[in-house]
């Protein structure tokens, strides 16, 4: 597919493809119609033939070229599939547009400190594992790291002490850093307020601005309830202490947190549902570990 795209990217070759779509033609005629010299036209046609877009045969002293429709149909189907994926409800295009709209609205609203205080976001998920295993994925750093960031980010440092007064730290970087800088894309610090294994988890977390100051504080309340062989998870995020500079952070909460919860559902669906996994949280809510672990 890449070879076809590369072959079609040249304007002269694209013109030749259009001419051959009308009917097969010899090199000399194609050169004249394309306004190119014959040696260059021959090279372009050879490139198209190597990519499988055209075929040729000799007729006396001339070589006649014809278009092969199959590879073009395959390319059209692949491009159509990409467009369908991007354009589906809830897909990449809609997500991008929603974030852009939210970003613009929040930037306009952020005129003074406290502008977003009291704002609340609610999420609900039906998860395919019982509360014991869900609790472990909510509180054990090694399992949290698998889902506690949107798809375009990766967790680079994480601490979660699942007890009242326990420390919370989340640091993340770009999932793909083409420049090789690997700079920190975000950092949030907080504290656990309530931890009832398999039932309820409350903590507060404060994202840090690039200048080191607090953007706002998110008060996160997660409630778990058994639903047959699964778990109903209700999440509420409430904002306090919002600063003018926090607009971009607030704009990303709905989409970013939602994506993270979708990742949690996918991770749980693939997780081992064995007895230890389903009932592994102890009475302190720390799973099988006494201390929270850091990841680098």
Coordinates of C-alpha atoms in Angstrom, one line a residue:
X1 CA 0.0 0.0 0.0
X2 CA 2.8 2.4 0.8
X3 CA 4.4 1.8 -2.6
X4 CA 1.2 2.7 -4.3
X5 CA 0.7 5.9 -2.3
X6 CA 4.3 6.9 -3.1
X7 CA 3.8 6.2 -6.8
X8 CA 0.6 8.2 -7.0
X9 CA 2.0 11.1 -5.0
X10 CA 3.9 12.6 -8.0
X11 CA 1.7 15.0 -10.1
X12 CA 3.0 13.7 -13.4
X13 CA 2.3 10.1 -12.5
X14 CA -1.2 11.0 -11.2
X15 CA -1.8 12.7 -14.6
X16 CA -0.7 9.5 -16.4
X17 CA -3.0 7.4 -14.2
X18 CA -5.9 9.6 -15.2
X19 CA -5.1 9.3 -18.9
X20 CA -4.8 5.5 -18.6
X21 CA -8.2 5.4 -16.8
X22 CA -9.7 6.6 -20.1
X23 CA -8.1 3.9 -22.2
X24 CA -4.7 2.1 -22.8
X25 CA -2.2 4.3 -24.5
X26 CA 1.4 3.9 -25.8
X27 CA 4.3 5.8 -24.2
X28 CA 4.6 8.4 -26.9
X29 CA 1.0 9.4 -26.7
X30 CA 1.1 9.6 -22.9
X31 CA 4.2 11.8 -23.0
X32 CA 2.5 14.2 -25.4
X33 CA -0.7 14.4 -23.5
X34 CA 1.1 14.8 -20.2
X35 CA 3.3 17.5 -21.6
X36 CA 6.5 15.6 -20.6
X37 CA 9.5 14.2 -22.4
X38 CA 9.3 10.5 -23.4
X39 CA 12.3 9.3 -21.4
X40 CA 10.9 10.8 -18.2
X41 CA 7.4 9.5 -19.0
X42 CA 8.9 6.0 -19.4
X43 CA 10.5 6.2 -15.9
X44 CA 7.2 7.4 -14.4
X45 CA 5.4 4.5 -16.0
X46 CA 8.0 2.0 -14.8
X47 CA 7.5 3.3 -11.2
X48 CA 3.7 2.9 -11.6
X49 CA 4.2 -0.6 -13.0
X50 CA 6.5 -1.7 -10.1
X51 CA 3.8 -0.4 -7.7
X52 CA 1.2 -2.6 -9.5
X53 CA -0.9 0.3 -10.6
X54 CA -0.3 -0.2 -14.4
X55 CA 0.6 -3.0 -16.7
X56 CA 2.2 -3.0 -20.1
X57 CA 2.8 -5.1 -23.2
X58 CA 4.8 -4.6 -26.4
X59 CA 2.9 -4.1 -29.6
X60 CA 5.3 -4.0 -32.5
X61 CA 7.8 -1.1 -31.9
X62 CA 5.6 0.4 -29.2
X63 CA 4.9 -0.4 -25.5
X64 CA 1.3 0.1 -24.6
X65 CA 0.3 0.7 -20.9
X66 CA -3.0 0.0 -19.2
X67 CA -4.4 0.8 -15.8
X68 CA -4.9 -2.0 -13.3
X69 CA -8.1 -1.2 -11.4
X70 CA -7.7 -3.8 -8.6
X71 CA -4.9 -2.1 -6.6
X72 CA -6.7 1.2 -6.9
X73 CA -9.9 -0.4 -5.5
X74 CA -7.9 -1.8 -2.6
X75 CA -6.4 1.6 -1.9
X76 CA -9.8 3.2 -2.0
X77 CA -11.2 0.6 0.4
X78 CA -8.3 1.2 2.8
X79 CA -8.8 5.0 2.7
X80 CA -12.5 4.5 3.1
X81 CA -12.0 2.4 6.1
X82 CA -9.8 5.1 7.7
X83 CA -12.4 7.7 7.0
X84 CA -15.1 5.5 8.5
X85 CA -13.1 5.0 11.6
X86 CA -12.4 8.7 12.0
X87 CA -16.0 9.7 11.3
X88 CA -17.8 7.1 13.4
X89 CA -19.9 8.4 16.4
X90 CA -17.5 8.7 19.3
X91 CA -14.5 8.3 16.9
X92 CA -11.3 10.3 16.5
X93 CA -12.9 13.1 14.5
X94 CA -15.7 13.6 16.9
X95 CA -13.4 13.5 19.9
X96 CA -11.1 16.1 18.4
X97 CA -14.0 18.4 17.6
X98 CA -15.4 18.0 21.1
X99 CA -12.0 18.8 22.7
X100 CA -11.6 21.8 20.5
X101 CA -15.0 23.1 21.4
X102 CA -14.4 22.5 25.1
X103 CA -11.0 24.1 25.0
X104 CA -12.4 27.3 23.4
X105 CA -15.3 27.5 25.9
X106 CA -13.1 27.0 28.9
X107 CA -10.5 29.5 27.8
X108 CA -13.3 32.1 27.4
X109 CA -14.7 31.2 30.9
X110 CA -11.3 31.3 32.7
X111 CA -11.3 35.0 33.5
X112 CA -10.5 34.9 37.2
X113 CA -9.4 32.6 40.0
X114 CA -12.1 30.2 41.1
X115 CA -13.8 30.3 37.7
X116 CA -14.4 26.5 37.6
X117 CA -14.9 25.8 41.3
X118 CA -17.8 23.5 41.9
X119 CA -17.7 22.1 38.4
X120 CA -18.4 18.4 38.5
X121 CA -18.0 15.6 36.0
X122 CA -19.7 12.2 36.3
X123 CA -18.8 8.9 34.7
X124 CA -20.3 5.4 34.9
X125 CA -19.0 2.1 33.7
X126 CA -20.1 -1.5 33.9
X127 CA -16.8 -3.5 34.3
X128 CA -16.4 -7.2 33.5
X129 CA -14.8 -8.2 36.8
X130 CA -15.9 -8.4 40.4
X131 CA -15.2 -5.6 42.9
X132 CA -12.1 -7.3 44.4
X133 CA -10.2 -7.3 41.1
X134 CA -11.5 -3.8 40.2
X135 CA -10.3 -2.5 43.5
X136 CA -6.8 -3.8 42.9
X137 CA -6.7 -2.0 39.5
X138 CA -7.8 1.2 41.2
X139 CA -5.2 1.1 44.0
X140 CA -2.1 -1.0 43.1
X141 CA 0.5 1.1 41.2
X142 CA 1.6 -1.7 39.0
X143 CA -2.0 -2.2 37.8
X144 CA -2.9 1.5 37.8
X145 CA -0.1 2.1 35.4
X146 CA -1.9 0.0 32.7
X147 CA -4.8 2.4 32.4
X148 CA -4.4 5.6 34.4
X149 CA -3.6 7.9 31.5
X150 CA -5.3 8.5 28.1
X151 CA -4.0 6.7 25.0
X152 CA -1.7 9.5 23.9
X153 CA 0.2 9.5 27.2
X154 CA 2.1 7.0 29.3
X155 CA 2.6 6.8 33.0
X156 CA 6.3 7.5 33.9
X157 CA 6.0 7.7 37.7
X158 CA 3.2 6.6 40.0
X159 CA 2.6 6.3 43.7
X160 CA -0.8 5.3 45.3
X161 CA -1.0 4.6 49.0
X162 CA -4.5 3.2 49.4
X163 CA -5.2 4.3 53.0
X164 CA -6.5 7.6 54.5
X165 CA -3.7 10.1 54.3
X166 CA -1.8 8.1 51.8
X167 CA 0.2 9.8 49.1
X168 CA -0.9 10.0 45.4
X169 CA 1.5 10.9 42.6
X170 CA 0.9 10.6 38.9
X171 CA 3.5 11.7 36.3
X172 CA 3.1 11.1 32.6
X173 CA 4.9 11.8 29.3
X174 CA 3.9 11.6 25.6
X175 CA 3.3 8.1 24.5
X176 CA 5.4 8.7 21.4
X177 CA 8.2 11.3 21.7
X178 CA 9.7 11.6 18.2
X179 CA 12.1 14.2 19.3
X180 CA 13.7 12.0 21.9
X181 CA 13.4 14.6 24.6
X182 CA 11.0 12.6 26.7
X183 CA 9.9 15.6 28.7
X184 CA 7.2 15.4 31.5
X185 CA 3.9 16.2 29.9
X186 CA 2.0 16.4 33.2
X187 CA 2.2 15.8 36.9
X188 CA -0.4 15.6 39.7
X189 CA 0.0 15.1 43.4
X190 CA -2.6 14.4 46.1
X191 CA -3.8 12.4 49.1
X192 CA -6.2 9.6 49.7
X193 CA -9.2 10.6 51.9
X194 CA -11.2 7.3 52.1
X195 CA -10.4 3.7 51.2
X196 CA -13.0 1.0 51.7
X197 CA -11.9 -2.0 49.8
X198 CA -14.3 -3.1 47.1
X199 CA -16.7 -0.3 48.0
X200 CA -15.5 3.3 47.9
X201 CA -12.3 5.2 47.2
X202 CA -11.9 9.0 47.6
X203 CA -8.8 11.0 46.9
X204 CA -7.9 14.5 45.9
X205 CA -5.3 15.3 43.2
X206 CA -3.8 18.6 42.1
X207 CA -2.3 18.9 38.6
X208 CA 0.9 21.1 38.5
X209 CA 1.3 23.8 35.9
X210 CA 4.6 24.2 34.0
X211 CA 5.6 27.0 36.3
X212 CA 5.2 24.6 39.3
X213 CA 2.0 26.2 40.7
X214 CA -1.2 24.3 41.2
X215 CA -3.8 24.4 38.4
X216 CA -6.8 23.2 40.5
X217 CA -7.7 20.4 42.8
X218 CA -9.8 17.4 41.6
X219 CA -11.8 15.6 44.3
X220 CA -12.4 12.1 42.9
X221 CA -15.0 9.9 44.4
X222 CA -15.3 6.3 43.1
X223 CA -18.1 4.0 44.2
X224 CA -18.1 0.2 43.4
X225 CA -21.0 -2.1 43.6
X226 CA -21.4 -5.8 42.6
X227 CA -23.4 -6.4 39.4
X228 CA -23.7 -10.1 38.9
X229 CA -20.2 -11.3 37.9
X230 CA -19.1 -7.7 37.2
X231 CA -18.9 -4.3 38.9
X232 CA -20.7 -1.1 38.5
X233 CA -18.3 1.9 38.9
X234 CA -19.6 5.4 39.4
X235 CA -17.1 8.2 39.4
X236 CA -17.6 11.9 40.3
X237 CA -14.9 14.5 39.8
X238 CA -15.4 17.9 41.5
X239 CA -13.1 20.9 40.9
X240 CA -11.9 23.4 43.5
X241 CA -9.1 26.0 43.6
X242 CA -9.2 26.6 39.9
X243 CA -6.7 29.1 38.4
X244 CA -7.0 31.1 35.2
X245 CA -4.2 29.0 33.8
X246 CA -6.1 25.8 34.4
X247 CA -8.5 26.1 31.4
X248 CA -6.6 23.6 29.2
X249 CA -6.6 21.0 32.0
X250 CA -10.3 21.4 32.8
X251 CA -11.2 21.2 29.1
X252 CA -9.5 17.8 28.9
X253 CA -11.1 16.1 32.0
X254 CA -14.3 14.8 30.3
X255 CA -12.5 13.2 27.4
X256 CA -9.3 12.2 29.1
X257 CA -10.9 10.6 32.2
X258 CA -13.4 8.9 30.0
X259 CA -10.6 7.4 27.8
X260 CA -8.8 6.2 30.9
X261 CA -11.9 4.4 32.2
X262 CA -12.4 2.8 28.8
X263 CA -8.8 1.5 29.0
X264 CA -9.6 0.2 32.5
X265 CA -12.5 -1.8 31.1
X266 CA -10.4 -3.2 28.4
X267 CA -7.6 -4.2 30.8
X268 CA -10.0 -5.9 33.2
X269 CA -11.6 -7.8 30.3
X270 CA -8.2 -9.3 29.5
X271 CA -7.2 -9.8 33.2
X272 CA -6.9 -13.2 34.9
X273 CA -10.2 -13.6 36.8
X274 CA -8.8 -16.3 39.2
X275 CA -9.6 -16.3 42.9
X276 CA -6.6 -14.3 43.9
X277 CA -7.4 -11.7 41.3
X278 CA -11.0 -11.4 42.3
X279 CA -10.6 -11.2 46.0
X280 CA -7.0 -10.0 46.5
X281 CA -7.6 -6.7 48.4
X282 CA -6.9 -6.9 52.1
X283 CA -8.8 -5.0 54.8
X284 CA -6.5 -2.0 54.3
X285 CA -7.1 -1.7 50.6
X286 CA -3.5 -2.1 49.6
X287 CA -3.8 -5.5 47.8
X288 CA -0.9 -7.8 48.5
X289 CA 1.6 -5.0 49.0
X290 CA 2.3 -3.2 52.3
X291 CA 3.7 -0.1 50.7
X292 CA 2.8 1.7 47.5
X293 CA 5.3 1.3 44.7
X294 CA 6.9 3.8 42.4
X295 CA 7.4 3.3 38.7
X296 CA 10.0 4.9 36.5

